PDB file of C-alpha atoms in Angstrom:
ATOM      1  CA  MET A   1      -0.080  -0.005  -0.229  1.00  0.00           C
ATOM      2  CA  SER A   2       1.210   3.459  -0.776  1.00  0.00           C
ATOM      3  CA  GLU A   3       1.796   6.128   1.926  1.00  0.00           C
ATOM      4  CA  CYS A   4      -1.063   8.387   1.823  1.00  0.00           C
ATOM      5  CA  THR A   5      -0.520  11.827   0.701  1.00  0.00           C
ATOM      6  CA  HIS A   6      -3.816  13.294   2.090  1.00  0.00           C
ATOM      7  CA  ASP A   7      -5.033  14.256  -1.118  1.00  0.00           C
ATOM      8  CA  CYS A   8      -8.507  12.471  -1.634  1.00  0.00           C
ATOM      9  CA  SER A   9      -9.164  13.801  -4.781  1.00  0.00           C
ATOM     10  CA  SER A  10      -6.282  11.516  -6.393  1.00  0.00           C
ATOM     11  CA  CYS A  11      -7.035   8.671  -4.159  1.00  0.00           C
ATOM     12  CA  SER A  12      -9.718   5.896  -4.413  1.00  0.00           C
ATOM     13  CA  ALA A  13      -9.413   4.324  -1.111  1.00  0.00           C
ATOM     14  CA  ASP A  14     -12.230   4.483   1.332  1.00  0.00           C
ATOM     15  CA  CYS A  15     -10.495   5.197   4.488  1.00  0.00           C
ATOM     16  CA  ALA A  16     -11.385   6.806   7.728  1.00  0.00           C
ATOM     17  CA  SER A  17      -9.522  10.166   6.554  1.00  0.00           C
ATOM     18  CA  ARG A  18     -12.242  10.509   3.569  1.00  0.00           C
ATOM     19  CA  ASN A  19     -15.102   9.490   5.666  1.00  0.00           C
ATOM     20  CA  SER A  20     -14.893  11.614   8.739  1.00  0.00           C
ATOM     21  CA  ALA A  21     -14.351  15.122   9.940  1.00  0.00           C
ATOM     22  CA  PRO A  22     -10.865  16.549  11.057  1.00  0.00           C
ATOM     23  CA  VAL A  23     -11.053  16.146  15.173  1.00  0.00           C
ATOM     24  CA  HIS A  24      -9.732  19.355  16.325  1.00  0.00           C
ATOM     25  CA  GLU A  25      -7.666  19.658  19.487  1.00  0.00           C
ATOM     26  CA  LYS A  26      -9.314  21.750  22.342  1.00  0.00           C
ATOM     27  CA  PRO A  27      -7.215  24.690  23.633  1.00  0.00           C
ATOM     28  CA  HIS A  28      -5.825  25.010  26.825  1.00  0.00           C
ATOM     29  CA  GLN A  29      -8.975  25.288  29.480  1.00  0.00           C
ATOM     30  CA  ASP A  30      -7.833  28.926  30.217  1.00  0.00           C
ATOM     31  CA  SER A  31      -7.853  30.183  26.798  1.00  0.00           C
ATOM     32  CA  LYS A  32     -10.965  31.437  25.240  1.00  0.00           C
ATOM     33  CA  ILE A  33     -10.348  32.312  21.481  1.00  0.00           C
ATOM     34  CA  LYS A  34     -13.206  33.639  19.125  1.00  0.00           C
ATOM     35  CA  LYS A  35     -11.519  33.829  15.780  1.00  0.00           C
ATOM     36  CA  VAL A  36      -8.435  31.989  14.239  1.00  0.00           C
ATOM     37  CA  ILE A  37      -7.202  33.038  10.870  1.00  0.00           C
ATOM     38  CA  GLY A  38      -4.337  31.010   9.185  1.00  0.00           C
ATOM     39  CA  VAL A  39      -2.212  33.241   7.192  1.00  0.00           C
ATOM     40  CA  VAL A  40      -0.642  31.023   4.221  1.00  0.00           C
ATOM     41  CA  SER A  41       0.973  30.917   1.224  1.00  0.00           C
ATOM     42  CA  GLY A  42       2.254  28.186  -1.331  1.00  0.00           C
ATOM     43  CA  LYS A  43       5.922  29.145  -1.577  1.00  0.00           C
ATOM     44  CA  GLY A  44       8.017  31.115   0.745  1.00  0.00           C
ATOM     45  CA  GLY A  45       9.506  34.652   0.417  1.00  0.00           C
ATOM     46  CA  VAL A  46       6.335  36.102  -0.395  1.00  0.00           C
ATOM     47  CA  GLY A  47       6.242  38.050   2.980  1.00  0.00           C
ATOM     48  CA  LYS A  48       3.828  36.224   4.692  1.00  0.00           C
ATOM     49  CA  SER A  49       4.836  36.789   8.163  1.00  0.00           C
ATOM     50  CA  ILE A  50       4.821  40.669   7.567  1.00  0.00           C
ATOM     51  CA  VAL A  51       1.273  40.431   6.045  1.00  0.00           C
ATOM     52  CA  THR A  52       0.419  38.432   9.558  1.00  0.00           C
ATOM     53  CA  SER A  53       1.999  40.971  11.504  1.00  0.00           C
ATOM     54  CA  MET A  54      -0.013  43.531   9.955  1.00  0.00           C
ATOM     55  CA  LEU A  55      -3.301  41.868  10.191  1.00  0.00           C
ATOM     56  CA  ALA A  56      -2.681  41.566  13.729  1.00  0.00           C
ATOM     57  CA  VAL A  57      -1.685  45.181  14.170  1.00  0.00           C
ATOM     58  CA  ALA A  58      -4.712  46.610  12.203  1.00  0.00           C
ATOM     59  CA  MET A  59      -7.218  44.511  14.211  1.00  0.00           C
ATOM     60  CA  MET A  60      -5.159  45.648  17.531  1.00  0.00           C
ATOM     61  CA  LYS A  61      -5.804  48.994  16.419  1.00  0.00           C
ATOM     62  CA  LYS A  62      -9.569  48.576  15.765  1.00  0.00           C
ATOM     63  CA  GLY A  63      -9.835  47.805  19.786  1.00  0.00           C
ATOM     64  CA  HIS A  64      -9.530  43.945  19.376  1.00  0.00           C
ATOM     65  CA  LYS A  65      -7.753  41.848  21.548  1.00  0.00           C
ATOM     66  CA  VAL A  66      -5.023  39.966  19.056  1.00  0.00           C
ATOM     67  CA  ALA A  67      -2.978  37.263  19.424  1.00  0.00           C
ATOM     68  CA  ILE A  68      -0.247  35.280  16.717  1.00  0.00           C
ATOM     69  CA  LEU A  69       0.628  31.960  16.798  1.00  0.00           C
ATOM     70  CA  ASP A  70       4.164  31.273  14.961  1.00  0.00           C
ATOM     71  CA  ALA A  71       3.642  28.008  13.192  1.00  0.00           C
ATOM     72  CA  ASP A  72       6.694  28.621  10.765  1.00  0.00           C
ATOM     73  CA  ILE A  73       8.888  26.606  13.381  1.00  0.00           C
ATOM     74  CA  THR A  74      12.014  26.399  11.274  1.00  0.00           C
ATOM     75  CA  GLY A  75      11.941  30.157  10.277  1.00  0.00           C
ATOM     76  CA  PRO A  76      10.260  32.294  12.827  1.00  0.00           C
ATOM     77  CA  SER A  77      10.387  35.887  12.376  1.00  0.00           C
ATOM     78  CA  ILE A  78       7.149  37.304  13.978  1.00  0.00           C
ATOM     79  CA  PRO A  79       9.118  38.146  17.654  1.00  0.00           C
ATOM     80  CA  LYS A  80      11.965  40.016  15.346  1.00  0.00           C
ATOM     81  CA  ALA A  81       9.059  41.989  14.098  1.00  0.00           C
ATOM     82  CA  PHE A  82       7.447  42.950  17.043  1.00  0.00           C
ATOM     83  CA  GLY A  83      10.484  43.659  19.095  1.00  0.00           C
ATOM     84  CA  VAL A  84       9.501  40.617  21.645  1.00  0.00           C
ATOM     85  CA  SER A  85      12.523  38.753  23.001  1.00  0.00           C
ATOM     86  CA  GLY A  86      13.202  36.573  25.939  1.00  0.00           C
ATOM     87  CA  GLN A  87      11.940  33.313  27.185  1.00  0.00           C
ATOM     88  CA  VAL A  88       8.168  32.174  28.071  1.00  0.00           C
ATOM     89  CA  TYR A  89       7.573  30.287  31.456  1.00  0.00           C
ATOM     90  CA  GLN A  90       5.003  28.223  33.093  1.00  0.00           C
ATOM     91  CA  GLU A  91       2.289  29.455  34.919  1.00  0.00           C
ATOM     92  CA  ARG A  92      -1.495  28.171  35.765  1.00  0.00           C
ATOM     93  CA  GLY A  93      -0.693  24.545  33.854  1.00  0.00           C
ATOM     94  CA  GLY A  94       0.228  26.203  30.802  1.00  0.00           C
ATOM     95  CA  LEU A  95       2.728  28.220  28.655  1.00  0.00           C
ATOM     96  CA  LEU A  96       2.210  32.010  29.131  1.00  0.00           C
ATOM     97  CA  PRO A  97       2.796  33.898  25.436  1.00  0.00           C
ATOM     98  CA  LEU A  98       4.853  37.048  25.400  1.00  0.00           C
ATOM     99  CA  GLN A  99       3.281  40.137  24.763  1.00  0.00           C
ATOM    100  CA  SER A 100       4.338  43.200  22.242  1.00  0.00           C
ATOM    101  CA  LYS A 101       4.247  46.900  23.392  1.00  0.00           C
ATOM    102  CA  GLY A 102       0.715  47.231  21.717  1.00  0.00           C
ATOM    103  CA  GLY A 103      -0.506  44.212  23.782  1.00  0.00           C
ATOM    104  CA  ILE A 104      -0.128  41.210  20.991  1.00  0.00           C
ATOM    105  CA  LYS A 105       0.308  38.028  22.251  1.00  0.00           C
ATOM    106  CA  VAL A 106       3.036  35.971  20.868  1.00  0.00           C
ATOM    107  CA  MET A 107       4.145  32.212  20.823  1.00  0.00           C
ATOM    108  CA  SER A 108       7.020  31.571  18.786  1.00  0.00           C
ATOM    109  CA  LEU A 109       9.759  28.768  19.211  1.00  0.00           C
ATOM    110  CA  ASN A 110      12.293  31.553  19.477  1.00  0.00           C
ATOM    111  CA  LEU A 111      10.753  32.386  22.711  1.00  0.00           C
ATOM    112  CA  LEU A 112      11.772  28.874  23.997  1.00  0.00           C
ATOM    113  CA  LEU A 113      15.364  28.600  22.889  1.00  0.00           C
ATOM    114  CA  GLU A 114      17.960  30.162  24.720  1.00  0.00           C
ATOM    115  CA  ASP A 115      19.835  30.728  21.580  1.00  0.00           C
ATOM    116  CA  GLU A 116      17.572  32.180  19.137  1.00  0.00           C
ATOM    117  CA  THR A 117      19.784  32.043  16.255  1.00  0.00           C
ATOM    118  CA  ALA A 118      19.994  28.188  16.816  1.00  0.00           C
ATOM    119  CA  PRO A 119      18.802  26.166  13.742  1.00  0.00           C
ATOM    120  CA  VAL A 120      15.974  24.072  14.714  1.00  0.00           C
ATOM    121  CA  VAL A 121      17.140  20.666  12.827  1.00  0.00           C
ATOM    122  CA  TRP A 122      13.849  18.705  13.569  1.00  0.00           C
ATOM    123  CA  ARG A 123      11.505  16.202  11.476  1.00  0.00           C
ATOM    124  CA  GLY A 124       8.473  16.974   9.974  1.00  0.00           C
ATOM    125  CA  PRO A 125       5.939  14.947  12.878  1.00  0.00           C
ATOM    126  CA  VAL A 126       8.129  16.590  15.822  1.00  0.00           C
ATOM    127  CA  ILE A 127       7.888  20.279  14.305  1.00  0.00           C
ATOM    128  CA  ALA A 128       4.008  19.447  13.543  1.00  0.00           C
ATOM    129  CA  GLY A 129       3.628  18.536  17.379  1.00  0.00           C
ATOM    130  CA  ALA A 130       5.394  21.283  18.657  1.00  0.00           C
ATOM    131  CA  VAL A 131       2.439  23.582  16.582  1.00  0.00           C
ATOM    132  CA  LYS A 132       0.056  21.526  18.070  1.00  0.00           C
ATOM    133  CA  GLN A 133       1.440  22.385  21.665  1.00  0.00           C
ATOM    134  CA  PHE A 134       1.185  25.773  20.908  1.00  0.00           C
ATOM    135  CA  TRP A 135      -2.571  25.288  20.507  1.00  0.00           C
ATOM    136  CA  THR A 136      -3.331  22.971  23.296  1.00  0.00           C
ATOM    137  CA  ASP A 137      -0.308  24.111  26.204  1.00  0.00           C
ATOM    138  CA  VAL A 138      -0.448  27.966  25.818  1.00  0.00           C
ATOM    139  CA  VAL A 139      -2.725  29.970  28.260  1.00  0.00           C
ATOM    140  CA  TRP A 140      -3.574  32.432  25.622  1.00  0.00           C
ATOM    141  CA  ASP A 141      -6.895  33.822  27.865  1.00  0.00           C
ATOM    142  CA  GLU A 142      -9.202  36.044  25.738  1.00  0.00           C
ATOM    143  CA  VAL A 143      -8.420  36.506  22.306  1.00  0.00           C
ATOM    144  CA  ASP A 144     -10.557  38.106  19.675  1.00  0.00           C
ATOM    145  CA  TYR A 145      -8.540  37.025  16.660  1.00  0.00           C
ATOM    146  CA  MET A 146      -5.665  34.763  16.395  1.00  0.00           C
ATOM    147  CA  PHE A 147      -3.326  34.527  13.237  1.00  0.00           C
ATOM    148  CA  VAL A 148      -1.534  31.699  12.756  1.00  0.00           C
ATOM    149  CA  ASP A 149       1.321  32.529  10.767  1.00  0.00           C
ATOM    150  CA  MET A 150       1.958  29.172   8.856  1.00  0.00           C
ATOM    151  CA  PRO A 151       4.776  27.788   7.098  1.00  0.00           C
ATOM    152  CA  PRO A 152       4.713  27.557   3.374  1.00  0.00           C
ATOM    153  CA  GLY A 153       3.903  24.992   1.131  1.00  0.00           C
ATOM    154  CA  THR A 154       1.309  22.262   1.726  1.00  0.00           C
ATOM    155  CA  GLY A 155       3.319  19.811   3.841  1.00  0.00           C
ATOM    156  CA  ASP A 156       3.130  18.338   7.142  1.00  0.00           C
ATOM    157  CA  VAL A 157       2.993  21.435   9.195  1.00  0.00           C
ATOM    158  CA  PRO A 158      -0.049  23.164   7.440  1.00  0.00           C
ATOM    159  CA  LEU A 159      -2.103  19.831   7.182  1.00  0.00           C
ATOM    160  CA  THR A 160      -1.477  19.530  11.240  1.00  0.00           C
ATOM    161  CA  VAL A 161      -3.082  23.064  11.712  1.00  0.00           C
ATOM    162  CA  PHE A 162      -6.077  22.253   9.194  1.00  0.00           C
ATOM    163  CA  GLN A 163      -6.819  19.129  11.078  1.00  0.00           C
ATOM    164  CA  SER A 164      -5.770  20.012  14.482  1.00  0.00           C
ATOM    165  CA  ILE A 165      -6.913  23.869  15.037  1.00  0.00           C
ATOM    166  CA  PRO A 166     -10.252  25.056  14.223  1.00  0.00           C
ATOM    167  CA  LEU A 167      -9.462  27.711  11.956  1.00  0.00           C
ATOM    168  CA  ASP A 168     -12.361  30.217  11.068  1.00  0.00           C
ATOM    169  CA  GLY A 169     -10.545  30.759   7.365  1.00  0.00           C
ATOM    170  CA  ILE A 170      -7.118  31.414   5.877  1.00  0.00           C
ATOM    171  CA  VAL A 171      -5.884  34.660   4.172  1.00  0.00           C
ATOM    172  CA  ILE A 172      -3.723  33.625   1.336  1.00  0.00           C
ATOM    173  CA  VAL A 173      -0.486  35.849   0.311  1.00  0.00           C
ATOM    174  CA  THR A 174       1.120  35.899  -3.136  1.00  0.00           C
ATOM    175  CA  THR A 175       2.916  38.394  -5.138  1.00  0.00           C
ATOM    176  CA  PRO A 176       2.375  39.473  -8.635  1.00  0.00           C
ATOM    177  CA  GLN A 177       4.559  36.840 -10.654  1.00  0.00           C
ATOM    178  CA  GLU A 178       2.467  34.458 -12.493  1.00  0.00           C
ATOM    179  CA  LEU A 179       4.470  31.676 -11.516  1.00  0.00           C
ATOM    180  CA  VAL A 180       3.469  32.155  -7.455  1.00  0.00           C
ATOM    181  CA  SER A 181      -0.165  32.579  -9.107  1.00  0.00           C
ATOM    182  CA  MET A 182       0.277  28.970  -9.745  1.00  0.00           C
ATOM    183  CA  ILE A 183       1.362  28.003  -6.324  1.00  0.00           C
ATOM    184  CA  VAL A 184      -1.706  30.103  -4.887  1.00  0.00           C
ATOM    185  CA  GLU A 185      -4.044  27.731  -6.615  1.00  0.00           C
ATOM    186  CA  LYS A 186      -2.278  24.903  -4.511  1.00  0.00           C
ATOM    187  CA  ALA A 187      -3.168  26.534  -1.626  1.00  0.00           C
ATOM    188  CA  VAL A 188      -6.515  27.127  -2.314  1.00  0.00           C
ATOM    189  CA  LYS A 189      -7.241  23.678  -3.591  1.00  0.00           C
ATOM    190  CA  MET A 190      -5.805  22.368  -0.302  1.00  0.00           C
ATOM    191  CA  ALA A 191      -8.221  24.710   1.689  1.00  0.00           C
ATOM    192  CA  GLU A 192     -11.361  23.364  -0.295  1.00  0.00           C
ATOM    193  CA  LEU A 193      -9.846  19.881   0.361  1.00  0.00           C
ATOM    194  CA  MET A 194      -9.869  20.717   4.091  1.00  0.00           C
ATOM    195  CA  ASN A 195     -13.010  22.626   4.010  1.00  0.00           C
ATOM    196  CA  ILE A 196     -11.608  25.901   5.370  1.00  0.00           C
ATOM    197  CA  PRO A 197     -13.040  28.749   3.741  1.00  0.00           C
ATOM    198  CA  VAL A 198     -10.681  31.135   2.167  1.00  0.00           C
ATOM    199  CA  LEU A 199     -11.316  34.530   3.487  1.00  0.00           C
ATOM    200  CA  GLY A 200      -9.033  36.525   0.580  1.00  0.00           C
ATOM    201  CA  LEU A 201      -5.866  37.489  -1.243  1.00  0.00           C
ATOM    202  CA  VAL A 202      -3.274  39.518  -0.468  1.00  0.00           C
ATOM    203  CA  GLU A 203      -0.841  40.451  -3.035  1.00  0.00           C
ATOM    204  CA  ASN A 204       2.595  41.839  -1.510  1.00  0.00           C
ATOM    205  CA  MET A 205       5.561  43.244  -2.999  1.00  0.00           C
ATOM    206  CA  SER A 206       2.795  44.578  -5.571  1.00  0.00           C
ATOM    207  CA  TYR A 207       4.658  47.703  -6.492  1.00  0.00           C
ATOM    208  CA  VAL A 208       7.063  50.651  -5.728  1.00  0.00           C
ATOM    209  CA  VAL A 209       6.176  54.254  -5.332  1.00  0.00           C
ATOM    210  CA  CYS A 210       8.181  56.654  -7.746  1.00  0.00           C
ATOM    211  CA  PRO A 211       9.945  59.030  -5.270  1.00  0.00           C
ATOM    212  CA  ASP A 212       9.528  61.948  -7.964  1.00  0.00           C
ATOM    213  CA  CYS A 213       5.819  61.843  -9.187  1.00  0.00           C
ATOM    214  CA  GLY A 214       4.485  59.254  -6.360  1.00  0.00           C
ATOM    215  CA  LYS A 215       2.879  57.241  -8.928  1.00  0.00           C
ATOM    216  CA  PRO A 216       2.522  53.380  -8.716  1.00  0.00           C
ATOM    217  CA  ILE A 217       5.236  51.390 -10.678  1.00  0.00           C
ATOM    218  CA  TYR A 218       4.218  47.564 -11.238  1.00  0.00           C
ATOM    219  CA  MET A 219       8.041  46.037 -11.255  1.00  0.00           C
ATOM    220  CA  PHE A 220       6.664  42.498 -11.747  1.00  0.00           C
ATOM    221  CA  GLY A 221       3.175  43.006 -13.798  1.00  0.00           C
ATOM    222  CA  GLU A 222      -0.099  43.502 -12.918  1.00  0.00           C
ATOM    223  CA  GLY A 223      -3.285  41.966 -13.278  1.00  0.00           C
ATOM    224  CA  SER A 224      -2.457  38.123 -12.041  1.00  0.00           C
ATOM    225  CA  SER A 225      -4.157  38.184  -8.454  1.00  0.00           C
ATOM    226  CA  GLU A 226      -7.135  40.127  -9.757  1.00  0.00           C
ATOM    227  CA  LYS A 227      -7.646  37.050 -11.856  1.00  0.00           C
ATOM    228  CA  ILE A 228      -7.131  34.323  -9.433  1.00  0.00           C
ATOM    229  CA  ALA A 229      -9.325  36.370  -7.126  1.00  0.00           C
ATOM    230  CA  ARG A 230     -12.030  36.275  -9.835  1.00  0.00           C
ATOM    231  CA  GLU A 231     -11.815  32.828 -10.501  1.00  0.00           C
ATOM    232  CA  TYR A 232     -12.094  31.358  -7.054  1.00  0.00           C
ATOM    233  CA  THR A 233     -14.346  34.159  -6.199  1.00  0.00           C
ATOM    234  CA  MET A 234     -12.552  35.364  -3.376  1.00  0.00           C
ATOM    235  CA  PRO A 235     -11.697  38.963  -2.662  1.00  0.00           C
ATOM    236  CA  LEU A 236      -8.493  40.855  -2.907  1.00  0.00           C
ATOM    237  CA  LEU A 237      -7.746  42.134   0.423  1.00  0.00           C
ATOM    238  CA  ALA A 238      -5.276  44.348  -0.256  1.00  0.00           C
ATOM    239  CA  LYS A 239      -2.155  45.158  -2.750  1.00  0.00           C
ATOM    240  CA  LEU A 240       0.778  46.073  -0.675  1.00  0.00           C
ATOM    241  CA  PRO A 241       3.832  47.860  -2.143  1.00  0.00           C
ATOM    242  CA  MET A 242       7.407  47.073  -1.544  1.00  0.00           C
ATOM    243  CA  ASP A 243       8.370  49.986   0.970  1.00  0.00           C
ATOM    244  CA  PRO A 244      11.988  50.312   2.406  1.00  0.00           C
ATOM    245  CA  ALA A 245      10.313  52.080   5.579  1.00  0.00           C
ATOM    246  CA  LEU A 246       8.178  49.174   6.332  1.00  0.00           C
ATOM    247  CA  ALA A 247      11.251  46.743   6.142  1.00  0.00           C
ATOM    248  CA  SER A 248      13.126  48.951   8.408  1.00  0.00           C
ATOM    249  CA  LEU A 249      10.568  49.181  10.888  1.00  0.00           C
ATOM    250  CA  VAL A 250      10.123  45.118  11.030  1.00  0.00           C
ATOM    251  CA  ASP A 251      13.905  45.349  11.621  1.00  0.00           C
ATOM    252  CA  ALA A 252      13.746  47.416  14.384  1.00  0.00           C
ATOM    253  CA  GLY A 253      11.125  45.374  16.225  1.00  0.00           C
ATOM    254  CA  ARG A 254       8.304  48.195  15.244  1.00  0.00           C
ATOM    255  CA  ILE A 255       5.825  46.587  12.722  1.00  0.00           C
ATOM    256  CA  GLU A 256       3.102  48.023  15.286  1.00  0.00           C
ATOM    257  CA  ASP A 257       4.446  51.798  13.914  1.00  0.00           C
ATOM    258  CA  ALA A 258       3.585  50.928  10.342  1.00  0.00           C
ATOM    259  CA  ASP A 259       1.884  53.473   8.134  1.00  0.00           C
ATOM    260  CA  GLU A 260      -1.652  53.355   8.795  1.00  0.00           C
ATOM    261  CA  LYS A 261      -2.930  53.534   5.057  1.00  0.00           C
ATOM    262  CA  TYR A 262      -1.478  50.089   4.815  1.00  0.00           C
ATOM    263  CA  LEU A 263      -3.205  48.788   7.850  1.00  0.00           C
ATOM    264  CA  ASN A 264      -6.214  50.593   7.137  1.00  0.00           C
ATOM    265  CA  ALA A 265      -6.043  48.976   3.317  1.00  0.00           C
ATOM    266  CA  LEU A 266      -5.845  45.202   5.281  1.00  0.00           C
ATOM    267  CA  SER A 267      -8.525  45.804   7.898  1.00  0.00           C
ATOM    268  CA  GLU A 268     -11.254  47.542   6.015  1.00  0.00           C
ATOM    269  CA  LYS A 269     -11.880  44.261   3.870  1.00  0.00           C
ATOM    270  CA  PHE A 270     -10.825  42.008   6.237  1.00  0.00           C
ATOM    271  CA  SER A 271     -13.786  40.804   8.560  1.00  0.00           C
ATOM    272  CA  VAL A 272     -14.832  37.225  10.059  1.00  0.00           C
TER     273      VAL A 272
END
């Protein structure tokens, strides 16, 4: 018997995975989480963590209680973006997440390591188990919106999140190139297989702003994200530019100081 790929569309086996809904894990008993949103991409390097951070900041500035579960175990960048450092500690039978200056709760593997630059050389099942524990063993308390920063692709960890955590939907991050658009379709189809709603698409690195005239310059072409959004009848939530000022804020751990126009572009169309 061949190994299960978890893609029921290409398999004729009459197995339990086909006939039963995912059994979601329960969060820690002291966690009260209203909405859980996964932020995904079909490939790396599209700025998924920045979009996750900006969505969290946008909803925090609307008055919501917000948290980020950093599921990108081997490439965790959320703590850096928020200037959060130090190690989490145990209390009330679980781990307490750290908080940003604006009060956003963050849980990331970097906050469990003595040396945050140490590589995480783990196999897929171990990484997936760690992500699951961030859901079950962390005392999140009251959260209106939790954003899950997923690793790229459609492998073990995204599958674990889809099956273990009750997602209310996902946001897909892309860039304008046609090749990346093809990868987006893979993420959309995986969400369909797992019965997870796609809340919308965010096109990152969409353009640069001319320093002289202020007009957008579309370096990688224009229209591919609109085409995919129409094809899958989902909203295009925002088109974010390549902005050196935003990159500097991330490097300085000050993503919460991001330009309001970018945050508004994300939050105005985003509602769950």
